[in-house]
Short mmCIF file of C-alpha atoms in Angstrom, two decimals:
data_model
loop_
_atom_site.label_atom_id
_atom_site.label_comp_id
_atom_site.label_asym_id
_atom_site.label_seq_id
_atom_site.Cartn_x
_atom_site.Cartn_y
_atom_site.Cartn_z
CA UNK A 548 -51.00 12.25 -57.12
CA UNK A 549 -47.87 10.90 -55.01
CA UNK A 550 -47.37 12.72 -51.87
CA UNK A 551 -44.20 14.46 -51.50
CA UNK A 552 -41.50 12.97 -49.28
CA UNK A 553 -40.60 14.90 -45.93
CA UNK A 554 -36.89 15.05 -45.06
CA UNK A 555 -36.21 14.36 -41.38
CA UNK A 556 -32.95 13.25 -41.32
CA UNK A 557 -30.60 16.44 -41.61
CA UNK A 558 -33.03 19.25 -42.03
CA UNK A 559 -34.33 21.68 -39.28
CA UNK A 560 -36.45 20.32 -37.06
CA UNK A 561 -35.02 16.71 -37.60
CA UNK A 562 -33.48 14.57 -35.02
CA UNK A 563 -30.38 15.09 -36.82
CA UNK A 564 -30.81 18.43 -38.11
CA UNK A 565 -29.39 22.04 -37.45
CA UNK A 566 -31.80 22.96 -34.56
CA UNK A 567 -30.49 20.01 -32.67
CA UNK A 568 -27.07 20.82 -32.88
CA UNK A 569 -26.79 22.50 -29.09
CA UNK A 570 -27.10 19.20 -27.72
CA UNK A 571 -24.17 17.74 -29.62
CA UNK A 572 -21.69 20.81 -28.74
CA UNK A 573 -22.83 20.64 -24.61
CA UNK A 574 -19.51 20.27 -22.68
CA UNK A 575 -20.80 16.45 -21.38
CA UNK A 576 -21.03 15.06 -24.75
CA UNK A 577 -17.66 16.61 -25.75
CA UNK A 578 -16.12 14.87 -22.80
CA UNK A 579 -17.34 11.56 -23.54
CA UNK A 580 -15.49 9.39 -25.50
CA UNK A 581 -15.89 8.07 -28.78
CA UNK A 582 -14.48 5.49 -30.96
CA UNK A 583 -14.33 3.88 -34.47
CA UNK A 584 -13.80 0.09 -34.91
CA UNK A 585 -12.15 -0.02 -38.02
CA UNK A 586 -10.99 -3.15 -40.67
CA UNK A 587 -7.84 -2.18 -42.09
CA UNK A 588 -7.97 -3.97 -45.82
CA UNK A 589 -11.58 -4.48 -45.68
CA UNK A 590 -12.43 -7.56 -47.10
CA UNK A 591 -9.01 -8.95 -47.29
CA UNK A 592 -9.46 -9.96 -43.11
CA UNK A 593 -12.00 -12.40 -44.08
CA UNK A 594 -15.56 -13.05 -42.82
CA UNK A 595 -14.82 -13.76 -39.15
CA UNK A 596 -12.47 -10.83 -38.63
CA UNK A 597 -15.30 -8.85 -40.06
CA UNK A 598 -17.98 -10.44 -37.77
CA UNK A 599 -15.62 -9.79 -35.34
CA UNK A 600 -15.48 -6.16 -35.81
CA UNK A 601 -19.34 -5.94 -35.73
CA UNK A 602 -19.60 -7.63 -32.59
CA UNK A 603 -16.96 -5.31 -30.76
CA UNK A 604 -18.96 -2.23 -32.11
CA UNK A 605 -21.95 -3.49 -30.57
CA UNK A 606 -19.34 -4.04 -27.17
CA UNK A 607 -18.52 -0.32 -27.62
CA UNK A 608 -21.88 1.04 -27.73
CA UNK A 609 -23.46 3.94 -27.67
CA UNK A 610 -20.18 5.70 -28.25
CA UNK A 611 -19.17 4.41 -31.30
CA UNK A 612 -19.57 4.46 -34.93
CA UNK A 613 -21.83 1.15 -35.23
CA UNK A 614 -22.35 1.73 -39.04
CA UNK A 615 -19.12 2.67 -40.64
CA UNK A 616 -18.16 1.17 -43.74
CA UNK A 617 -14.80 0.69 -45.02
CA UNK A 618 -13.24 0.71 -48.05
CA UNK A 619 -10.05 -1.43 -49.74
CA UNK A 620 -8.56 2.13 -50.74
CA UNK A 621 -9.32 3.97 -47.48
CA UNK A 622 -6.03 4.34 -45.66
CA UNK A 623 -5.24 5.14 -41.92
CA UNK A 624 -4.71 8.79 -42.62
CA UNK A 625 -8.41 8.77 -43.87
CA UNK A 626 -9.22 7.83 -40.54
CA UNK A 627 -7.24 10.27 -38.81
CA UNK A 628 -7.73 13.08 -40.37
CA UNK A 629 -11.35 12.90 -39.82
CA UNK A 630 -11.03 11.64 -35.96
CA UNK A 631 -10.74 15.37 -35.01
CA UNK A 632 -13.66 16.95 -36.50
CA UNK A 633 -15.69 14.11 -35.50
CA UNK A 634 -14.78 14.05 -31.83
CA UNK A 635 -13.46 10.69 -32.17
CA UNK A 636 -10.99 9.81 -29.32
CA UNK A 637 -9.83 6.25 -30.03
CA UNK A 638 -9.13 4.16 -32.80
CA UNK A 639 -9.49 -0.05 -33.01
CA UNK A 640 -7.50 -1.26 -35.92
CA UNK A 641 -8.34 -4.49 -36.73
CA UNK A 642 -5.75 -6.04 -39.35
CA UNK A 643 -4.54 -9.71 -40.70
CA UNK A 644 -0.71 -10.63 -41.24
CA UNK A 645 0.55 -12.19 -44.30
CA UNK A 646 0.95 -15.08 -41.51
CA UNK A 647 -2.81 -15.35 -41.00
CA UNK A 648 -2.13 -13.87 -37.34
CA UNK A 649 -4.87 -11.18 -36.53
CA UNK A 650 -3.82 -8.01 -35.02
CA UNK A 651 -5.69 -5.27 -32.80
CA UNK A 652 -3.84 -1.60 -32.62
CA UNK A 653 -5.62 0.43 -29.75
CA UNK A 654 -4.47 4.27 -30.78
CA UNK A 655 -5.46 7.45 -28.91
CA UNK A 656 -6.10 10.29 -31.27
CA UNK A 657 -4.20 12.80 -32.30
CA UNK A 658 -1.04 12.24 -30.19
CA UNK A 659 -1.00 8.71 -29.44
CA UNK A 660 0.15 6.05 -27.59
CA UNK A 661 -1.01 3.26 -29.51
CA UNK A 662 -0.71 -0.04 -28.22
CA UNK A 663 -0.37 -3.45 -30.24
CA UNK A 664 -2.19 -6.42 -29.52
CA UNK A 665 -2.06 -10.44 -31.19
CA UNK A 666 -5.27 -11.72 -30.81
CA UNK A 667 -4.20 -14.96 -29.46
CA UNK A 668 -8.37 -16.48 -29.55
CA UNK A 669 -11.39 -15.24 -29.73
CA UNK A 670 -15.25 -16.14 -30.09
CA UNK A 671 -17.95 -14.29 -31.59
CA UNK A 672 -21.44 -13.30 -30.35
CA UNK A 673 -23.19 -15.85 -32.15
CA UNK A 674 -20.65 -18.58 -30.87
CA UNK A 675 -21.24 -17.80 -26.95
CA UNK A 676 -25.09 -17.53 -27.35
CA UNK A 677 -25.18 -21.03 -29.41
CA UNK A 678 -23.18 -22.38 -26.19
CA UNK A 679 -25.87 -20.96 -23.39
CA UNK A 680 -29.21 -22.64 -22.76
CA UNK A 681 -30.65 -19.24 -22.12
CA UNK A 682 -29.27 -16.39 -24.41
CA UNK A 683 -29.73 -12.85 -23.68
CA UNK A 684 -31.08 -11.20 -26.81
CA UNK A 685 -29.97 -7.66 -27.73
CA UNK A 686 -32.16 -4.73 -25.92
CA UNK A 687 -31.90 -1.83 -23.69
CA UNK A 688 -28.37 -2.88 -22.61
CA UNK A 689 -26.90 -1.20 -25.52
CA UNK A 690 -28.27 2.52 -24.70
CA UNK A 691 -25.89 3.39 -22.03
CA UNK A 692 -21.92 2.02 -21.87
CA UNK A 693 -20.81 -0.69 -20.27
CA UNK A 694 -19.18 -0.86 -16.37
CA UNK A 695 -15.54 -1.26 -16.92
CA UNK A 696 -13.88 -4.10 -14.21
CA UNK A 697 -10.25 -4.26 -14.66
CA UNK A 698 -8.46 -7.14 -12.50
CA UNK A 699 -4.86 -7.66 -12.02
CA UNK A 700 -3.69 -4.50 -14.30
CA UNK A 701 -0.85 -3.51 -11.78
CA UNK A 702 1.14 -6.41 -10.59
CA UNK A 703 3.41 -6.56 -7.47
CA UNK A 704 7.03 -6.20 -7.58
CA UNK A 705 9.30 -9.56 -8.02
CA UNK A 706 10.29 -10.74 -4.38
CA UNK A 707 13.67 -11.15 -5.19
CA UNK A 708 14.36 -7.55 -5.95
CA UNK A 709 15.01 -8.32 -9.73
CA UNK A 710 13.68 -5.97 -12.81
CA UNK A 711 10.10 -6.92 -13.63
CA UNK A 712 9.75 -8.04 -17.07
CA UNK A 713 6.93 -5.48 -17.68
CA UNK A 714 7.90 -1.73 -16.46
CA UNK A 715 5.42 -0.08 -14.39
CA UNK A 716 4.56 3.04 -16.49
CA UNK A 717 3.66 0.57 -18.97
CA UNK A 718 1.41 -0.80 -16.68
CA UNK A 719 0.25 2.47 -15.56
CA UNK A 720 -0.09 3.46 -19.07
CA UNK A 721 -2.13 0.37 -20.11
CA UNK A 722 -4.23 0.91 -17.16
CA UNK A 723 -5.43 4.79 -18.33
CA UNK A 724 -5.71 3.60 -21.90
CA UNK A 725 -8.49 1.36 -21.10
CA UNK A 726 -10.35 3.63 -18.59
CA UNK A 727 -10.69 6.35 -21.29
CA UNK A 728 -12.39 3.91 -23.47
CA UNK A 729 -15.76 4.86 -21.49
CA UNK A 730 -16.55 7.81 -19.82
CA UNK A 731 -16.19 8.20 -16.17
CA UNK A 732 -19.16 6.72 -13.54
CA UNK A 733 -20.47 9.04 -10.78
CA UNK A 734 -21.61 7.36 -7.69
CA UNK A 735 -23.83 10.73 -6.98
CA UNK A 736 -24.90 10.99 -10.33
CA UNK A 737 -25.30 7.73 -11.99
CA UNK A 738 -28.67 5.94 -11.82
CA UNK A 739 -28.14 2.59 -10.55
CA UNK A 740 -30.79 1.28 -13.16
CA UNK A 741 -28.79 2.76 -16.56
CA UNK A 742 -26.15 -0.01 -15.59
CA UNK A 743 -26.97 -2.93 -17.44
CA UNK A 744 -23.60 -4.16 -19.00
CA UNK A 745 -20.09 -5.46 -18.00
CA UNK A 746 -16.96 -5.44 -19.58
CA UNK A 747 -14.35 -7.33 -17.46
CA UNK A 748 -10.51 -7.20 -18.55
CA UNK A 749 -8.49 -9.90 -16.65
CA UNK A 750 -4.92 -9.65 -17.07
CA UNK A 751 -3.35 -13.25 -16.48
CA UNK A 752 -0.23 -13.48 -14.19
CA UNK A 753 2.84 -13.83 -15.93
CA UNK A 754 4.25 -16.54 -13.77
CA UNK A 755 1.48 -18.63 -14.50
CA UNK A 756 1.57 -17.50 -18.53
CA UNK A 757 3.35 -19.16 -20.98
CA UNK A 758 2.23 -17.32 -24.19
CA UNK A 759 3.30 -14.10 -23.37
CA UNK A 760 4.37 -11.10 -20.50
CA UNK A 761 1.10 -9.28 -21.12
CA UNK A 762 -1.96 -11.21 -21.96
CA UNK A 763 -5.60 -9.66 -21.37
CA UNK A 764 -8.63 -11.64 -21.25
CA UNK A 765 -11.85 -9.85 -22.20
CA UNK A 766 -15.21 -10.66 -21.50
CA UNK A 767 -18.62 -8.94 -22.15
CA UNK A 768 -21.68 -9.56 -19.79
CA UNK A 769 -25.56 -8.19 -19.25
CA UNK A 770 -26.58 -7.46 -16.36
CA UNK A 771 -30.05 -9.25 -14.78
CA UNK A 772 -31.82 -9.21 -11.66
CA UNK A 773 -34.42 -10.93 -9.93
CA UNK A 774 -36.35 -10.54 -6.61
CA UNK A 775 -35.93 -13.04 -4.11
CA UNK A 776 -38.01 -14.19 -0.74
CA UNK A 777 -41.21 -14.72 -3.09
CA UNK A 778 -42.79 -17.68 -3.42
CA UNK A 779 -43.15 -18.68 -7.24
CA UNK A 780 -46.73 -18.03 -7.25
CA UNK A 781 -46.36 -14.48 -6.51
CA UNK A 782 -43.53 -13.93 -9.00
CA UNK A 783 -45.60 -15.04 -11.69
CA UNK A 784 -48.55 -12.53 -10.54
CA UNK A 785 -45.99 -9.68 -10.42
CA UNK A 786 -44.52 -10.73 -13.53
CA UNK A 787 -48.46 -10.20 -15.16
CA UNK A 788 -48.48 -6.88 -16.03
CA UNK A 789 -45.09 -7.02 -18.16
CA UNK A 790 -46.13 -10.28 -19.91
CA UNK A 791 -49.43 -8.72 -20.95
CA UNK A 792 -47.20 -6.31 -23.05
CA UNK A 793 -45.93 -8.89 -25.64
CA UNK A 794 -48.25 -10.45 -28.60
CA UNK A 795 -48.58 -13.68 -26.64
CA UNK A 796 -48.22 -12.55 -23.10
CA UNK A 797 -52.06 -14.32 -22.35
CA UNK A 798 -50.55 -17.69 -22.42
CA UNK A 799 -48.07 -17.05 -19.53
CA UNK A 800 -50.75 -15.89 -17.20
CA UNK A 801 -52.13 -18.24 -14.65
CA UNK A 802 -55.66 -19.52 -14.86
CA UNK A 803 -57.56 -19.00 -11.84
CA UNK A 804 -61.09 -19.37 -13.64
CA UNK A 805 -61.11 -23.00 -12.08
CA UNK A 806 -60.58 -21.71 -8.40
CA UNK A 807 -62.56 -20.71 -5.73
CA UNK A 808 -59.60 -18.09 -4.11
CA UNK A 809 -56.28 -16.96 -5.07
CA UNK A 810 -54.93 -18.28 -1.97
CA UNK A 811 -55.43 -22.13 -3.58
CA UNK A 812 -52.92 -20.84 -6.06
CA UNK A 813 -50.49 -19.17 -3.79
CA UNK A 814 -50.49 -22.42 -1.88
CA UNK A 815 -50.53 -24.67 -4.95
CA UNK A 816 -49.25 -22.99 -8.17
CA UNK A 817 -49.58 -26.11 -10.22
CA UNK A 818 -53.21 -26.04 -9.54
CA UNK A 819 -53.63 -23.06 -12.05
CA UNK A 820 -51.98 -25.13 -15.05
CA UNK A 821 -48.69 -24.10 -14.07
CA UNK A 822 -46.96 -27.23 -14.11
CA UNK A 823 -44.92 -28.91 -11.56
CA UNK A 824 -42.82 -26.40 -9.30
CA UNK A 825 -40.28 -26.77 -6.54
CA UNK A 826 -40.40 -24.30 -3.80
CA UNK A 827 -37.20 -25.88 -2.34
CA UNK A 828 -35.50 -24.54 -5.42
CA UNK A 829 -31.65 -23.46 -4.31
CA UNK A 830 -30.74 -20.07 -5.15
CA UNK A 831 -27.36 -19.66 -6.37
CA UNK A 832 -27.24 -16.10 -7.71
CA UNK A 833 -25.74 -13.46 -5.38
CA UNK A 834 -28.49 -11.74 -3.26
CA UNK A 835 -28.11 -7.86 -2.64
CA UNK A 836 -30.39 -5.21 -1.13
CA UNK A 837 -31.52 -2.50 -3.43
CA UNK A 838 -33.43 0.69 -3.20
CA UNK A 839 -34.25 2.95 -6.35
CA UNK A 840 -33.16 6.25 -6.15
CA UNK A 841 -33.37 9.49 -8.32
CA UNK A 842 -30.42 10.90 -9.86
CA UNK A 843 -29.28 14.04 -7.90
CA UNK A 844 -26.58 16.68 -7.74
CA UNK A 845 -25.28 18.46 -4.39
CA UNK A 846 -23.38 21.60 -4.55
CA UNK A 847 -22.47 22.72 -1.37
CA UNK A 848 -22.14 21.07 2.03
CA UNK A 849 -25.41 22.22 3.67
CA UNK A 850 -27.27 20.53 1.20
CA UNK A 851 -25.27 17.42 1.37
CA UNK A 852 -25.99 17.24 5.06
CA UNK A 853 -29.59 18.13 4.39
CA UNK A 854 -29.57 15.28 1.99
CA UNK A 855 -27.87 12.94 4.41
CA UNK A 856 -30.71 13.56 6.67
CA UNK A 857 -33.71 13.05 4.67
CA UNK A 858 -32.04 10.11 3.13
CA UNK A 859 -32.48 8.54 7.06
CA UNK A 860 -35.48 9.74 7.54
CA UNK A 861 -37.15 8.02 4.46
CA UNK A 862 -35.32 5.01 5.14
CA UNK A 863 -36.75 4.68 8.32
CA UNK A 864 -39.93 5.36 7.06
CA UNK A 865 -39.89 3.32 3.64
CA UNK A 866 -37.64 0.42 5.31
CA UNK A 867 -39.83 -1.59 3.31
CA UNK A 868 -38.90 -0.28 0.09
CA UNK A 869 -36.21 -2.25 0.39
CA UNK A 870 -36.01 -5.15 -1.58
CA UNK A 871 -33.40 -8.43 -1.99
CA UNK A 872 -32.68 -9.12 -5.61
CA UNK A 873 -30.61 -11.86 -7.20
CA UNK A 874 -27.88 -10.54 -9.37
CA UNK A 875 -26.67 -12.70 -12.32
CA UNK A 876 -23.97 -12.39 -15.48
CA UNK A 877 -25.29 -13.49 -18.77
CA UNK A 878 -22.38 -13.37 -21.45
CA UNK A 879 -23.08 -11.38 -24.59
CA UNK A 880 -19.70 -11.95 -26.46
CA UNK A 881 -17.40 -11.84 -27.79
CA UNK A 882 -14.33 -13.17 -25.93
CA UNK A 883 -11.01 -11.79 -27.06
CA UNK A 884 -7.62 -13.06 -25.52
CA UNK A 885 -5.25 -10.47 -26.62
CA UNK A 886 -1.37 -10.22 -26.16
CA UNK A 887 0.40 -6.65 -25.88
CA UNK A 888 3.29 -7.05 -28.20
CA UNK A 889 4.74 -3.41 -28.77
CA UNK A 890 3.77 0.15 -27.42
CA UNK A 891 4.86 3.02 -29.40
CA UNK A 892 4.45 7.00 -29.29
CA UNK A 893 1.92 8.57 -31.98
CA UNK A 894 -0.96 7.05 -33.93
CA UNK A 895 0.62 4.14 -35.09
CA UNK A 896 3.79 5.43 -35.60
CA UNK A 897 6.53 6.77 -33.59
CA UNK A 898 9.36 5.68 -31.01
CA UNK A 899 8.80 2.23 -29.74
CA UNK A 900 8.36 2.70 -25.82
CA UNK A 901 8.34 -1.05 -25.13
CA UNK A 902 8.52 -4.54 -27.42
CA UNK A 903 7.90 -8.17 -26.33
CA UNK A 904 10.32 -9.53 -28.45
CA UNK A 905 13.17 -6.92 -28.48
CA UNK A 906 15.13 -5.01 -25.83
CA UNK A 907 17.84 -2.11 -26.59
CA UNK A 908 20.47 -1.07 -24.07
CA UNK A 909 21.26 2.31 -22.74
CA UNK A 910 23.29 3.41 -25.82
CA UNK A 911 21.00 2.10 -28.51
CA UNK A 912 18.02 4.09 -26.87
CA UNK A 913 20.13 7.45 -26.68
CA UNK A 914 20.82 6.69 -30.41
CA UNK A 915 17.13 6.06 -31.06
CA UNK A 916 15.71 9.10 -29.05
CA UNK A 917 18.54 11.23 -30.98
CA UNK A 918 16.94 9.93 -34.16
CA UNK A 919 13.59 10.61 -33.01
CA UNK A 920 14.65 13.93 -32.22
CA UNK A 921 16.21 14.43 -35.68
CA UNK A 922 13.22 13.52 -37.34
CA UNK A 923 10.99 15.91 -35.21
CA UNK A 924 13.09 18.78 -36.09
CA UNK A 925 12.71 18.31 -39.73
CA UNK A 926 9.06 17.83 -39.90
CA UNK A 927 8.60 21.09 -37.91
CA UNK A 928 11.19 22.82 -40.41
CA UNK A 929 9.63 21.32 -43.38
CA UNK A 930 5.75 22.67 -41.83
CA UNK A 931 7.26 25.88 -41.19
CA UNK A 932 8.37 26.23 -45.27
CA UNK A 933 5.34 25.39 -46.25
CA UNK A 934 3.21 27.40 -44.16
CA UNK A 935 5.60 30.46 -45.39
CA UNK A 936 4.85 29.23 -48.91
CA UNK A 937 1.21 29.19 -48.38
CA UNK A 938 1.21 33.08 -46.97
CA UNK A 939 3.51 34.26 -49.46
CA UNK A 940 1.39 32.57 -52.52
CA UNK A 941 -2.00 33.82 -50.54
CA UNK A 942 -0.50 37.45 -50.46
CA UNK A 943 0.50 37.36 -53.90
CA UNK A 944 -2.84 36.24 -55.08
CA UNK A 945 -4.74 38.62 -53.17
CA UNK A 946 -2.52 41.75 -54.78
CA UNK A 947 -3.18 40.38 -58.37
CA UNK A 948 -6.64 39.86 -57.72
CA UNK A 949 -6.40 36.05 -58.70
CA UNK A 950 -8.61 33.95 -56.09
CA UNK A 951 -8.34 30.73 -58.50
CA UNK A 952 -4.45 30.73 -57.77
CA UNK A 953 -5.44 31.33 -53.99
CA UNK A 954 -7.60 27.95 -53.45
CA UNK A 955 -5.37 26.01 -55.82
CA UNK A 956 -1.88 27.16 -53.16
CA UNK A 957 -4.19 25.82 -50.26
CA UNK A 958 -5.24 22.58 -51.87
CA UNK A 959 -1.52 22.29 -52.67
CA UNK A 960 -0.65 22.99 -48.61
CA UNK A 961 -3.03 20.37 -47.25
CA UNK A 962 -1.90 17.84 -49.90
CA UNK A 963 1.65 17.76 -48.81
CA UNK A 964 0.55 17.88 -44.80
CA UNK A 965 -1.38 14.65 -45.96
CA UNK A 966 1.74 13.07 -47.74
CA UNK A 967 3.88 14.19 -44.91
CA UNK A 968 1.64 12.18 -42.28
CA UNK A 969 1.63 9.10 -44.98
CA UNK A 970 5.63 9.43 -44.65
CA UNK A 971 5.58 9.54 -40.70
CA UNK A 972 3.20 6.43 -40.62
CA UNK A 973 5.06 4.12 -42.86
CA UNK A 974 8.44 5.27 -41.31
CA UNK A 975 9.83 1.91 -39.01
#
């Protein structure tokens, strides 16, 4: 007789079941940013952009919906309506225009702003790995968010005192938006071993850039470390324990059966069949001194001073535990060259704050502010009337005892809210 299947995904006692709901409702998890990387138009964007979306989802791990499946019928309001209940804070929307340009919109939910980029160039992860001699495969690097490094986002003022092409408030806004993509790192609480990836954002200077006023180059690297100051033979002996865990690990362990003493191997590693080695190999990687410390949280000044004193004493006693390691960055991909074209308020619909190709005078800006204030006032008035109608129909339904009428009225109220949001998104 066949054995009955035990459900382990969403039932009590499962990893994602109701008994583990307290973990998801903790303040730490609620503060962590979450994102959705979405293809607008699904199959209409093409296979290359679809693969780029998958690579960006891997780069945004672990705080992203990596298994999200889009449909052609899905609209923007479908994702914005679910962003609140799911705790999604950022939307990365990839689309393709009629002219064939690939666009990226980075929006903060629920109130915006939205940054519009044109993807000038991009390289997929598989293309980056094919160009490397020793590519880095996926492993434990994606269990923790990457370390965000931003360069040249705040440009110095012009020497001649003229007005900068990109406003200072726009630079500050762009910096804060990218910083909010990943949770902040605390030097006192974050273990050093948990930082395994680096996301580099480099803004090209406008004086050397001919493609646009605000161009950002994105690179994604994995952090690898290696002990230095040791001979090749000792490094191979230290790595024997790790190699044994693999299936064919015994083939990489040096064969010392034909040697009389281990010193013969340390003096000449090629004697154990390890091939020709060079002890004068040049180390080109950056060397740093590292000491593994445990994550601690100090709450008072007295405890902080006591911890510092204990660290000094332990450093003197255990000075030999500090080791030199060579830090090397291995590119994982993808590569992106983003050109900012527009910044607007709201989630993909609102007043344009900055545009690369169009500029407005003071009078035009005042007129635009008046138009948007009227739209806000009309929207608030519609919401108020809808709220009053729902409450009135609910009260009439309770008095008459017709619960079905109340449910239909509530559904009608929700539909009107959704249609209003769609109208706001489609307005220019």
